[in-house]
């Protein structure tokens, strides 16, 4: 029974040398401490045709650690899908913490919403069904929001990551973190273009350019963690 559940819930999404090694990380380090509502959310997401888009559980575990390290209370999420990373954040920040969460798609958010409600953390979430730009632009219209966020997570349209970056750096506190998902894009960033499977060709160029941009941005300190599909952690320095 245990094995059956694992197979359904844990497709090998990792970049590691073997599926066994990824499964080992999940079973030895991630699942034993993964809160029950997150397990439930993965289970309800597993049958969605785009389930592979969800933030990987090991990446979610790192998010919790980062949120705790910066004592995050005020956060932004761009790209919610069914809400795995959102629920991770909501379960980690304090009871009076707030998350502004934007996604174009309300239907997918509603798949996870009953679990978010049952976990008792919905009051921390302000979900906005929208393109990301208006959400960020609206926040920037209120000058009090500048330099006020502790943490941001970006997991949406890769072509606009550089535009989100400029806005998020204004919204983050000095010392705050922004984490970008998919910065290794299935490993395709390090392959010659003609070796890249069709699925990963879209966006590969944007991710490669974005990684260069982050590496040359003196306003931030970065670390590209090879977890999930690659997560770049950026700390605002100035
Ligand atoms: C990879 S999924 C997010 C996964 C999510 N973080 C999780 O843990 O399950 C990407 C999401 O970004 C949303 N999205 C794509 N383009 C967007 C845009 N321009 N503005 C807002 N949301 C967008 C999609 O609707 C989709 O739900
Ligand atoms: O097709 C994908 C796959 C992912 C993905 C792969 C591996 C992981 O450990 C996590 C996520 O992420 C995607 C994504 O964020 C997106 O916006 C579109 C497609 C995919």
PDB file of C-alpha atoms and ligand atoms in Angstrom:
ATOM      1  CA  UNK A   1       0.000   0.000   0.000  1.00  0.00           C
ATOM      2  CA  UNK A   2       2.813   2.362   1.016  1.00  0.00           C
ATOM      3  CA  UNK A   3       4.673   1.651  -2.257  1.00  0.00           C
ATOM      4  CA  UNK A   4       1.546   2.171  -4.338  1.00  0.00           C
ATOM      5  CA  UNK A   5       0.984   5.610  -2.815  1.00  0.00           C
ATOM      6  CA  UNK A   6       4.597   6.607  -3.360  1.00  0.00           C
ATOM      7  CA  UNK A   7       4.444   5.753  -7.032  1.00  0.00           C
ATOM      8  CA  UNK A   8       1.384   7.828  -7.675  1.00  0.00           C
ATOM      9  CA  UNK A   9       2.552  10.797  -5.645  1.00  0.00           C
ATOM     10  CA  UNK A  10       6.223  10.925  -6.517  1.00  0.00           C
ATOM     11  CA  UNK A  11       6.977  10.860 -10.212  1.00  0.00           C
ATOM     12  CA  UNK A  12      10.703  11.257 -10.682  1.00  0.00           C
ATOM     13  CA  UNK A  13      10.928  14.932 -11.499  1.00  0.00           C
ATOM     14  CA  UNK A  14      14.481  15.423 -10.354  1.00  0.00           C
ATOM     15  CA  UNK A  15      17.758  16.237 -12.050  1.00  0.00           C
ATOM     16  CA  UNK A  16      19.733  13.705 -10.046  1.00  0.00           C
ATOM     17  CA  UNK A  17      21.781  10.804 -11.416  1.00  0.00           C
ATOM     18  CA  UNK A  18      19.093   8.209 -10.690  1.00  0.00           C
ATOM     19  CA  UNK A  19      15.390   7.953  -9.798  1.00  0.00           C
ATOM     20  CA  UNK A  20      16.465   5.798  -6.833  1.00  0.00           C
ATOM     21  CA  UNK A  21      18.580   8.600  -5.412  1.00  0.00           C
ATOM     22  CA  UNK A  22      15.693  11.056  -5.704  1.00  0.00           C
ATOM     23  CA  UNK A  23      13.340   8.555  -4.062  1.00  0.00           C
ATOM     24  CA  UNK A  24      15.906   8.121  -1.282  1.00  0.00           C
ATOM     25  CA  UNK A  25      15.954  11.870  -0.612  1.00  0.00           C
ATOM     26  CA  UNK A  26      12.168  11.989  -0.529  1.00  0.00           C
ATOM     27  CA  UNK A  27      11.776   8.983   1.744  1.00  0.00           C
ATOM     28  CA  UNK A  28      14.677   9.666   4.104  1.00  0.00           C
ATOM     29  CA  UNK A  29      14.399  13.414   4.449  1.00  0.00           C
ATOM     30  CA  UNK A  30      11.297  14.996   2.928  1.00  0.00           C
ATOM     31  CA  UNK A  31       8.255  12.783   3.522  1.00  0.00           C
ATOM     32  CA  UNK A  32       8.920  12.062   7.218  1.00  0.00           C
ATOM     33  CA  UNK A  33       8.408  15.753   8.043  1.00  0.00           C
ATOM     34  CA  UNK A  34       6.001  16.806   5.297  1.00  0.00           C
ATOM     35  CA  UNK A  35       2.795  18.123   6.886  1.00  0.00           C
ATOM     36  CA  UNK A  36      -0.315  16.002   6.196  1.00  0.00           C
ATOM     37  CA  UNK A  37      -2.177  18.751   4.243  1.00  0.00           C
ATOM     38  CA  UNK A  38       0.718  18.914   1.755  1.00  0.00           C
ATOM     39  CA  UNK A  39       0.557  15.148   1.230  1.00  0.00           C
ATOM     40  CA  UNK A  40      -3.170  15.530   0.588  1.00  0.00           C
ATOM     41  CA  UNK A  41      -2.583  18.351  -1.861  1.00  0.00           C
ATOM     42  CA  UNK A  42      -0.088  16.250  -3.811  1.00  0.00           C
ATOM     43  CA  UNK A  43      -2.612  13.421  -3.900  1.00  0.00           C
ATOM     44  CA  UNK A  44      -5.419  15.580  -5.334  1.00  0.00           C
ATOM     45  CA  UNK A  45      -3.011  17.159  -7.837  1.00  0.00           C
ATOM     46  CA  UNK A  46      -1.593  13.823  -9.064  1.00  0.00           C
ATOM     47  CA  UNK A  47      -4.497  13.156 -11.443  1.00  0.00           C
ATOM     48  CA  UNK A  48      -4.320  16.622 -13.062  1.00  0.00           C
ATOM     49  CA  UNK A  49      -2.922  16.453 -16.627  1.00  0.00           C
ATOM     50  CA  UNK A  50      -0.343  19.125 -15.701  1.00  0.00           C
ATOM     51  CA  UNK A  51       0.572  17.650 -12.302  1.00  0.00           C
ATOM     52  CA  UNK A  52       4.292  17.772 -13.171  1.00  0.00           C
ATOM     53  CA  UNK A  53       4.167  21.580 -12.956  1.00  0.00           C
ATOM     54  CA  UNK A  54       3.687  21.469  -9.181  1.00  0.00           C
ATOM     55  CA  UNK A  55       6.613  22.448  -6.986  1.00  0.00           C
ATOM     56  CA  UNK A  56       8.508  19.292  -6.009  1.00  0.00           C
ATOM     57  CA  UNK A  57       8.258  18.237  -2.326  1.00  0.00           C
ATOM     58  CA  UNK A  58      12.030  18.548  -1.784  1.00  0.00           C
ATOM     59  CA  UNK A  59      11.960  22.070  -3.205  1.00  0.00           C
ATOM     60  CA  UNK A  60       9.019  22.847  -0.929  1.00  0.00           C
ATOM     61  CA  UNK A  61      11.001  21.635   2.060  1.00  0.00           C
ATOM     62  CA  UNK A  62      13.765  24.086   1.187  1.00  0.00           C
ATOM     63  CA  UNK A  63      11.211  26.891   0.835  1.00  0.00           C
ATOM     64  CA  UNK A  64      10.075  26.271   4.406  1.00  0.00           C
ATOM     65  CA  UNK A  65      13.630  26.497   5.643  1.00  0.00           C
ATOM     66  CA  UNK A  66      14.286  29.748   3.766  1.00  0.00           C
ATOM     67  CA  UNK A  67      11.028  31.277   5.005  1.00  0.00           C
ATOM     68  CA  UNK A  68      11.995  30.420   8.580  1.00  0.00           C
ATOM     69  CA  UNK A  69      15.556  31.704   8.186  1.00  0.00           C
ATOM     70  CA  UNK A  70      14.312  35.173   7.186  1.00  0.00           C
ATOM     71  CA  UNK A  71      11.351  35.103   9.622  1.00  0.00           C
ATOM     72  CA  UNK A  72       9.081  35.726   6.665  1.00  0.00           C
ATOM     73  CA  UNK A  73       5.748  37.336   7.446  1.00  0.00           C
ATOM     74  CA  UNK A  74       4.871  39.202   4.254  1.00  0.00           C
ATOM     75  CA  UNK A  75       5.320  37.249   1.019  1.00  0.00           C
ATOM     76  CA  UNK A  76       4.423  37.190  -2.682  1.00  0.00           C
ATOM     77  CA  UNK A  77       3.841  34.181  -4.918  1.00  0.00           C
ATOM     78  CA  UNK A  78       3.586  34.338  -8.695  1.00  0.00           C
ATOM     79  CA  UNK A  79       2.217  31.064 -10.132  1.00  0.00           C
ATOM     80  CA  UNK A  80      -0.025  29.093  -7.757  1.00  0.00           C
ATOM     81  CA  UNK A  81      -1.455  26.172  -9.815  1.00  0.00           C
ATOM     82  CA  UNK A  82      -3.153  23.869  -7.218  1.00  0.00           C
ATOM     83  CA  UNK A  83      -1.272  25.511  -4.352  1.00  0.00           C
ATOM     84  CA  UNK A  84       1.538  23.226  -3.157  1.00  0.00           C
ATOM     85  CA  UNK A  85       4.119  26.020  -2.703  1.00  0.00           C
ATOM     86  CA  UNK A  86       1.385  28.364  -1.483  1.00  0.00           C
ATOM     87  CA  UNK A  87       0.245  25.940   1.203  1.00  0.00           C
ATOM     88  CA  UNK A  88       3.899  25.306   2.161  1.00  0.00           C
ATOM     89  CA  UNK A  89       4.310  29.039   2.668  1.00  0.00           C
ATOM     90  CA  UNK A  90       1.014  29.450   4.504  1.00  0.00           C
ATOM     91  CA  UNK A  91       1.883  26.610   6.900  1.00  0.00           C
ATOM     92  CA  UNK A  92       5.322  28.083   7.582  1.00  0.00           C
ATOM     93  CA  UNK A  93       4.699  31.796   8.163  1.00  0.00           C
ATOM     94  CA  UNK A  94       3.154  33.000  11.447  1.00  0.00           C
ATOM     95  CA  UNK A  95      -0.597  33.226  12.019  1.00  0.00           C
ATOM     96  CA  UNK A  96      -0.646  36.959  11.223  1.00  0.00           C
ATOM     97  CA  UNK A  97       1.534  36.489   8.117  1.00  0.00           C
ATOM     98  CA  UNK A  98       0.230  37.419   4.651  1.00  0.00           C
ATOM     99  CA  UNK A  99       0.745  36.022   1.152  1.00  0.00           C
ATOM    100  CA  UNK A 100      -0.240  37.898  -1.997  1.00  0.00           C
ATOM    101  CA  UNK A 101      -0.688  35.073  -4.506  1.00  0.00           C
ATOM    102  CA  UNK A 102      -1.336  35.675  -8.202  1.00  0.00           C
ATOM    103  CA  UNK A 103      -2.354  33.236 -10.915  1.00  0.00           C
ATOM    104  CA  UNK A 104      -4.312  33.539 -14.155  1.00  0.00           C
ATOM    105  CA  UNK A 105      -6.188  30.373 -13.385  1.00  0.00           C
ATOM    106  CA  UNK A 106      -8.805  30.202 -10.621  1.00  0.00           C
ATOM    107  CA  UNK A 107      -9.929  26.649 -11.473  1.00  0.00           C
ATOM    108  CA  UNK A 108      -6.598  25.082 -10.491  1.00  0.00           C
ATOM    109  CA  UNK A 109      -6.433  27.115  -7.258  1.00  0.00           C
ATOM    110  CA  UNK A 110      -9.880  25.785  -6.405  1.00  0.00           C
ATOM    111  CA  UNK A 111      -8.584  22.203  -6.581  1.00  0.00           C
ATOM    112  CA  UNK A 112      -6.349  22.838  -3.561  1.00  0.00           C
ATOM    113  CA  UNK A 113      -8.535  25.383  -1.772  1.00  0.00           C
ATOM    114  CA  UNK A 114     -10.572  22.893   0.322  1.00  0.00           C
ATOM    115  CA  UNK A 115      -7.303  21.502   1.706  1.00  0.00           C
ATOM    116  CA  UNK A 116      -5.989  25.009   2.411  1.00  0.00           C
ATOM    117  CA  UNK A 117      -9.240  25.784   4.264  1.00  0.00           C
ATOM    118  CA  UNK A 118      -9.127  22.527   6.217  1.00  0.00           C
ATOM    119  CA  UNK A 119      -5.529  23.309   7.242  1.00  0.00           C
ATOM    120  CA  UNK A 120      -6.807  26.577   8.771  1.00  0.00           C
ATOM    121  CA  UNK A 121      -4.475  28.892   6.841  1.00  0.00           C
ATOM    122  CA  UNK A 122      -6.762  30.511   4.252  1.00  0.00           C
ATOM    123  CA  UNK A 123      -6.833  33.764   6.254  1.00  0.00           C
ATOM    124  CA  UNK A 124      -3.146  34.303   5.431  1.00  0.00           C
ATOM    125  CA  UNK A 125      -3.777  34.171   1.668  1.00  0.00           C
ATOM    126  CA  UNK A 126      -4.920  36.914  -0.664  1.00  0.00           C
ATOM    127  CA  UNK A 127      -5.387  35.037  -3.955  1.00  0.00           C
ATOM    128  CA  UNK A 128      -5.683  37.321  -6.977  1.00  0.00           C
ATOM    129  CA  UNK A 129      -6.818  35.824 -10.267  1.00  0.00           C
ATOM    130  CA  UNK A 130      -4.745  37.870 -12.653  1.00  0.00           C
ATOM    131  CA  UNK A 131      -1.732  38.200 -14.866  1.00  0.00           C
ATOM    132  CA  UNK A 132       1.301  38.758 -12.662  1.00  0.00           C
ATOM    133  CA  UNK A 133       2.158  42.239 -14.003  1.00  0.00           C
ATOM    134  CA  UNK A 134      -0.963  44.044 -12.728  1.00  0.00           C
ATOM    135  CA  UNK A 135      -0.542  42.384  -9.321  1.00  0.00           C
ATOM    136  CA  UNK A 136       3.044  43.597  -8.972  1.00  0.00           C
ATOM    137  CA  UNK A 137       2.326  47.005 -10.528  1.00  0.00           C
ATOM    138  CA  UNK A 138      -0.593  47.576  -8.153  1.00  0.00           C
ATOM    139  CA  UNK A 139       1.596  46.717  -5.161  1.00  0.00           C
ATOM    140  CA  UNK A 140       4.163  49.236  -6.383  1.00  0.00           C
ATOM    141  CA  UNK A 141       1.522  51.995  -6.584  1.00  0.00           C
ATOM    142  CA  UNK A 142       1.430  52.012  -2.776  1.00  0.00           C
ATOM    143  CA  UNK A 143       4.755  53.411  -1.640  1.00  0.00           C
ATOM    144  CA  UNK A 144       4.504  51.630   1.744  1.00  0.00           C
ATOM    145  CA  UNK A 145       4.863  48.319  -0.078  1.00  0.00           C
ATOM    146  CA  UNK A 146       8.339  49.196  -1.368  1.00  0.00           C
ATOM    147  CA  UNK A 147      11.004  47.366   0.619  1.00  0.00           C
ATOM    148  CA  UNK A 148       8.363  45.672   2.763  1.00  0.00           C
ATOM    149  CA  UNK A 149       8.260  42.014   1.625  1.00  0.00           C
ATOM    150  CA  UNK A 150      10.391  39.323   3.250  1.00  0.00           C
ATOM    151  CA  UNK A 151      10.071  36.649   0.584  1.00  0.00           C
ATOM    152  CA  UNK A 152       8.847  36.079  -2.978  1.00  0.00           C
ATOM    153  CA  UNK A 153       8.467  32.897  -5.022  1.00  0.00           C
ATOM    154  CA  UNK A 154       8.217  32.980  -8.811  1.00  0.00           C
ATOM    155  CA  UNK A 155       6.974  29.906 -10.685  1.00  0.00           C
ATOM    156  CA  UNK A 156       5.063  31.190 -13.723  1.00  0.00           C
ATOM    157  CA  UNK A 157       5.775  32.298 -17.314  1.00  0.00           C
ATOM    158  CA  UNK A 158       9.538  32.033 -17.810  1.00  0.00           C
ATOM    159  CA  UNK A 159       9.662  34.680 -20.544  1.00  0.00           C
ATOM    160  CA  UNK A 160       8.824  37.376 -17.987  1.00  0.00           C
ATOM    161  CA  UNK A 161      11.083  36.350 -15.115  1.00  0.00           C
ATOM    162  CA  UNK A 162      13.411  39.320 -15.790  1.00  0.00           C
ATOM    163  CA  UNK A 163      10.483  41.749 -15.674  1.00  0.00           C
ATOM    164  CA  UNK A 164       9.187  40.246 -12.415  1.00  0.00           C
ATOM    165  CA  UNK A 165      12.714  40.483 -11.017  1.00  0.00           C
ATOM    166  CA  UNK A 166      12.888  44.267 -11.435  1.00  0.00           C
ATOM    167  CA  UNK A 167       9.553  44.771  -9.691  1.00  0.00           C
ATOM    168  CA  UNK A 168      10.247  42.249  -6.935  1.00  0.00           C
ATOM    169  CA  UNK A 169      13.592  43.816  -6.045  1.00  0.00           C
ATOM    170  CA  UNK A 170      11.720  47.055  -5.316  1.00  0.00           C
ATOM    171  CA  UNK A 171       9.136  45.241  -3.191  1.00  0.00           C
ATOM    172  CA  UNK A 172      11.605  43.131  -1.185  1.00  0.00           C
ATOM    173  CA  UNK A 173      13.305  44.331   1.985  1.00  0.00           C
ATOM    174  CA  UNK A 174      17.083  44.522   1.934  1.00  0.00           C
ATOM    175  CA  UNK A 175      17.964  41.026   3.194  1.00  0.00           C
ATOM    176  CA  UNK A 176      14.736  39.608   1.740  1.00  0.00           C
ATOM    177  CA  UNK A 177      14.731  36.616  -0.605  1.00  0.00           C
ATOM    178  CA  UNK A 178      13.260  35.936  -4.018  1.00  0.00           C
ATOM    179  CA  UNK A 179      13.319  32.332  -5.247  1.00  0.00           C
ATOM    180  CA  UNK A 180      12.909  31.505  -8.944  1.00  0.00           C
ATOM    181  CA  UNK A 181      11.801  27.995  -9.923  1.00  0.00           C
ATOM    182  CA  UNK A 182      12.817  26.094 -13.071  1.00  0.00           C
ATOM    183  CA  UNK A 183      16.227  27.711 -13.513  1.00  0.00           C
ATOM    184  CA  UNK A 184      17.693  24.422 -14.798  1.00  0.00           C
ATOM    185  CA  UNK A 185      14.677  23.796 -17.072  1.00  0.00           C
ATOM    186  CA  UNK A 186      14.850  20.001 -17.129  1.00  0.00           C
ATOM    187  CA  UNK A 187      18.659  20.160 -17.421  1.00  0.00           C
ATOM    188  CA  UNK A 188      18.261  21.650 -20.918  1.00  0.00           C
ATOM    189  CA  UNK A 189      20.256  24.786 -20.037  1.00  0.00           C
ATOM    190  CA  UNK A 190      23.477  22.742 -20.225  1.00  0.00           C
ATOM    191  CA  UNK A 191      22.675  20.807 -23.420  1.00  0.00           C
ATOM    192  CA  UNK A 192      23.446  21.670 -27.029  1.00  0.00           C
ATOM    193  CA  UNK A 193      20.172  22.889 -28.536  1.00  0.00           C
ATOM    194  CA  UNK A 194      19.837  19.966 -30.949  1.00  0.00           C
ATOM    195  CA  UNK A 195      19.969  17.481 -28.025  1.00  0.00           C
ATOM    196  CA  UNK A 196      17.094  19.138 -26.213  1.00  0.00           C
ATOM    197  CA  UNK A 197      13.727  17.348 -26.257  1.00  0.00           C
ATOM    198  CA  UNK A 198      10.905  19.340 -27.863  1.00  0.00           C
ATOM    199  CA  UNK A 199       9.137  19.899 -24.534  1.00  0.00           C
ATOM    200  CA  UNK A 200      12.096  21.791 -23.052  1.00  0.00           C
ATOM    201  CA  UNK A 201      12.942  23.869 -26.161  1.00  0.00           C
ATOM    202  CA  UNK A 202      10.255  26.390 -25.328  1.00  0.00           C
ATOM    203  CA  UNK A 203      11.582  28.762 -22.694  1.00  0.00           C
ATOM    204  CA  UNK A 204      15.119  27.331 -22.647  1.00  0.00           C
ATOM    205  CA  UNK A 205      16.528  30.512 -24.195  1.00  0.00           C
ATOM    206  CA  UNK A 206      14.727  32.736 -21.658  1.00  0.00           C
ATOM    207  CA  UNK A 207      15.979  30.716 -18.718  1.00  0.00           C
ATOM    208  CA  UNK A 208      19.578  30.783 -20.001  1.00  0.00           C
ATOM    209  CA  UNK A 209      19.393  34.568 -20.455  1.00  0.00           C
ATOM    210  CA  UNK A 210      17.732  34.993 -17.060  1.00  0.00           C
ATOM    211  CA  UNK A 211      20.467  32.949 -15.329  1.00  0.00           C
ATOM    212  CA  UNK A 212      23.095  35.238 -16.928  1.00  0.00           C
ATOM    213  CA  UNK A 213      21.185  38.305 -15.807  1.00  0.00           C
ATOM    214  CA  UNK A 214      21.004  37.095 -12.198  1.00  0.00           C
ATOM    215  CA  UNK A 215      24.709  36.238 -12.149  1.00  0.00           C
ATOM    216  CA  UNK A 216      25.599  39.778 -13.247  1.00  0.00           C
ATOM    217  CA  UNK A 217      23.178  41.614 -10.928  1.00  0.00           C
ATOM    218  CA  UNK A 218      25.236  43.293  -8.203  1.00  0.00           C
ATOM    219  CA  UNK A 219      22.113  44.096  -6.166  1.00  0.00           C
ATOM    220  CA  UNK A 220      21.731  40.446  -5.171  1.00  0.00           C
ATOM    221  CA  UNK A 221      23.612  37.452  -3.833  1.00  0.00           C
ATOM    222  CA  UNK A 222      22.584  34.219  -5.578  1.00  0.00           C
ATOM    223  CA  UNK A 223      22.690  30.469  -5.150  1.00  0.00           C
ATOM    224  CA  UNK A 224      21.337  28.073  -7.797  1.00  0.00           C
ATOM    225  CA  UNK A 225      20.211  25.018  -5.831  1.00  0.00           C
ATOM    226  CA  UNK A 226      19.833  21.887  -8.019  1.00  0.00           C
ATOM    227  CA  UNK A 227      16.600  20.871  -6.307  1.00  0.00           C
ATOM    228  CA  UNK A 228      13.371  20.168  -8.137  1.00  0.00           C
ATOM    229  CA  UNK A 229      13.838  21.784 -11.549  1.00  0.00           C
ATOM    230  CA  UNK A 230      16.502  24.199 -10.261  1.00  0.00           C
ATOM    231  CA  UNK A 231      15.707  26.906  -7.736  1.00  0.00           C
ATOM    232  CA  UNK A 232      17.709  30.124  -7.724  1.00  0.00           C
ATOM    233  CA  UNK A 233      17.697  31.842  -4.343  1.00  0.00           C
ATOM    234  CA  UNK A 234      18.435  35.571  -4.520  1.00  0.00           C
ATOM    235  CA  UNK A 235      19.053  37.773  -1.499  1.00  0.00           C
ATOM    236  CA  UNK A 236      18.574  41.520  -1.927  1.00  0.00           C
ATOM    237  CA  UNK A 237      21.822  43.199  -0.854  1.00  0.00           C
ATOM    238  CA  UNK A 238      21.134  46.903  -1.493  1.00  0.00           C
TER     239      UNK A 238
HETATM  240  C1  LIG B   1       4.368  25.824 -12.600  1.00  0.00           C
HETATM  241  S1  LIG B   1       2.766  26.321 -12.223  1.00  0.00           S
HETATM  242  C2  LIG B   1       2.910  26.853 -10.532  1.00  0.00           C
HETATM  243  C3  LIG B   1       3.142  25.715  -9.580  1.00  0.00           C
HETATM  244  C4  LIG B   1       2.926  26.055  -8.121  1.00  0.00           C
HETATM  245  N1  LIG B   1       3.928  26.949  -7.631  1.00  0.00           N
HETATM  246  C5  LIG B   1       2.852  24.806  -7.269  1.00  0.00           C
HETATM  247  O1  LIG B   1       3.593  24.653  -6.308  1.00  0.00           O
HETATM  248  O2  LIG B   1       2.011  23.943  -7.589  1.00  0.00           O
HETATM  249  C6  LIG B   1       2.655  27.818 -13.119  1.00  0.00           C
HETATM  250  C7  LIG B   1       1.399  28.626 -12.880  1.00  0.00           C
HETATM  251  O3  LIG B   1       1.637  29.933 -13.393  1.00  0.00           O
HETATM  252  C8  LIG B   1       0.432  30.438 -13.914  1.00  0.00           C
HETATM  253  N2  LIG B   1       0.784  31.499 -14.875  1.00  0.00           N
HETATM  254  C9  LIG B   1       1.368  31.361 -16.083  1.00  0.00           C
HETATM  255  N3  LIG B   1       1.564  32.556 -16.650  1.00  0.00           N
HETATM  256  C10 LIG B   1       1.128  33.489 -15.770  1.00  0.00           C
HETATM  257  C11 LIG B   1       1.072  34.922 -15.765  1.00  0.00           C
HETATM  258  N4  LIG B   1       1.517  35.625 -16.798  1.00  0.00           N
HETATM  259  N5  LIG B   1       0.540  35.526 -14.687  1.00  0.00           N
HETATM  260  C12 LIG B   1       0.079  34.806 -13.632  1.00  0.00           C
HETATM  261  N6  LIG B   1       0.106  33.461 -13.581  1.00  0.00           N
HETATM  262  C13 LIG B   1       0.627  32.805 -14.624  1.00  0.00           C
HETATM  263  C14 LIG B   1      -0.252  29.232 -14.534  1.00  0.00           C
HETATM  264  O4  LIG B   1      -1.654  29.446 -14.615  1.00  0.00           O
HETATM  265  C15 LIG B   1       0.150  28.105 -13.572  1.00  0.00           C
HETATM  266  O5  LIG B   1      -0.872  27.850 -12.631  1.00  0.00           O
HETATM  267  O1  LIG B   2       6.818  20.868 -17.459  1.00  0.00           O
HETATM  268  C1  LIG B   2       7.108  21.473 -16.413  1.00  0.00           C
HETATM  269  C2  LIG B   2       7.820  20.833 -15.418  1.00  0.00           C
HETATM  270  C3  LIG B   2       8.129  21.536 -14.272  1.00  0.00           C
HETATM  271  C4  LIG B   2       8.866  20.913 -13.195  1.00  0.00           C
HETATM  272  C5  LIG B   2       9.772  19.907 -13.427  1.00  0.00           C
HETATM  273  C6  LIG B   2      10.467  19.331 -12.373  1.00  0.00           C
HETATM  274  C7  LIG B   2      10.239  19.766 -11.096  1.00  0.00           C
HETATM  275  O2  LIG B   2      10.892  19.192 -10.062  1.00  0.00           O
HETATM  276  C8  LIG B   2       9.347  20.785 -10.848  1.00  0.00           C
HETATM  277  C9  LIG B   2       8.662  21.356 -11.894  1.00  0.00           C
HETATM  278  O3  LIG B   2       7.752  22.823 -14.061  1.00  0.00           O
HETATM  279  C10 LIG B   2       7.071  23.455 -15.023  1.00  0.00           C
HETATM  280  C11 LIG B   2       6.710  24.802 -14.812  1.00  0.00           C
HETATM  281  O4  LIG B   2       7.050  25.433 -13.684  1.00  0.00           O
HETATM  282  C12 LIG B   2       5.987  25.470 -15.796  1.00  0.00           C
HETATM  283  O5  LIG B   2       5.629  26.767 -15.574  1.00  0.00           O
HETATM  284  C13 LIG B   2       5.629  24.841 -16.977  1.00  0.00           C
HETATM  285  C14 LIG B   2       5.985  23.528 -17.205  1.00  0.00           C
HETATM  286  C15 LIG B   2       6.716  22.822 -16.234  1.00  0.00           C
END
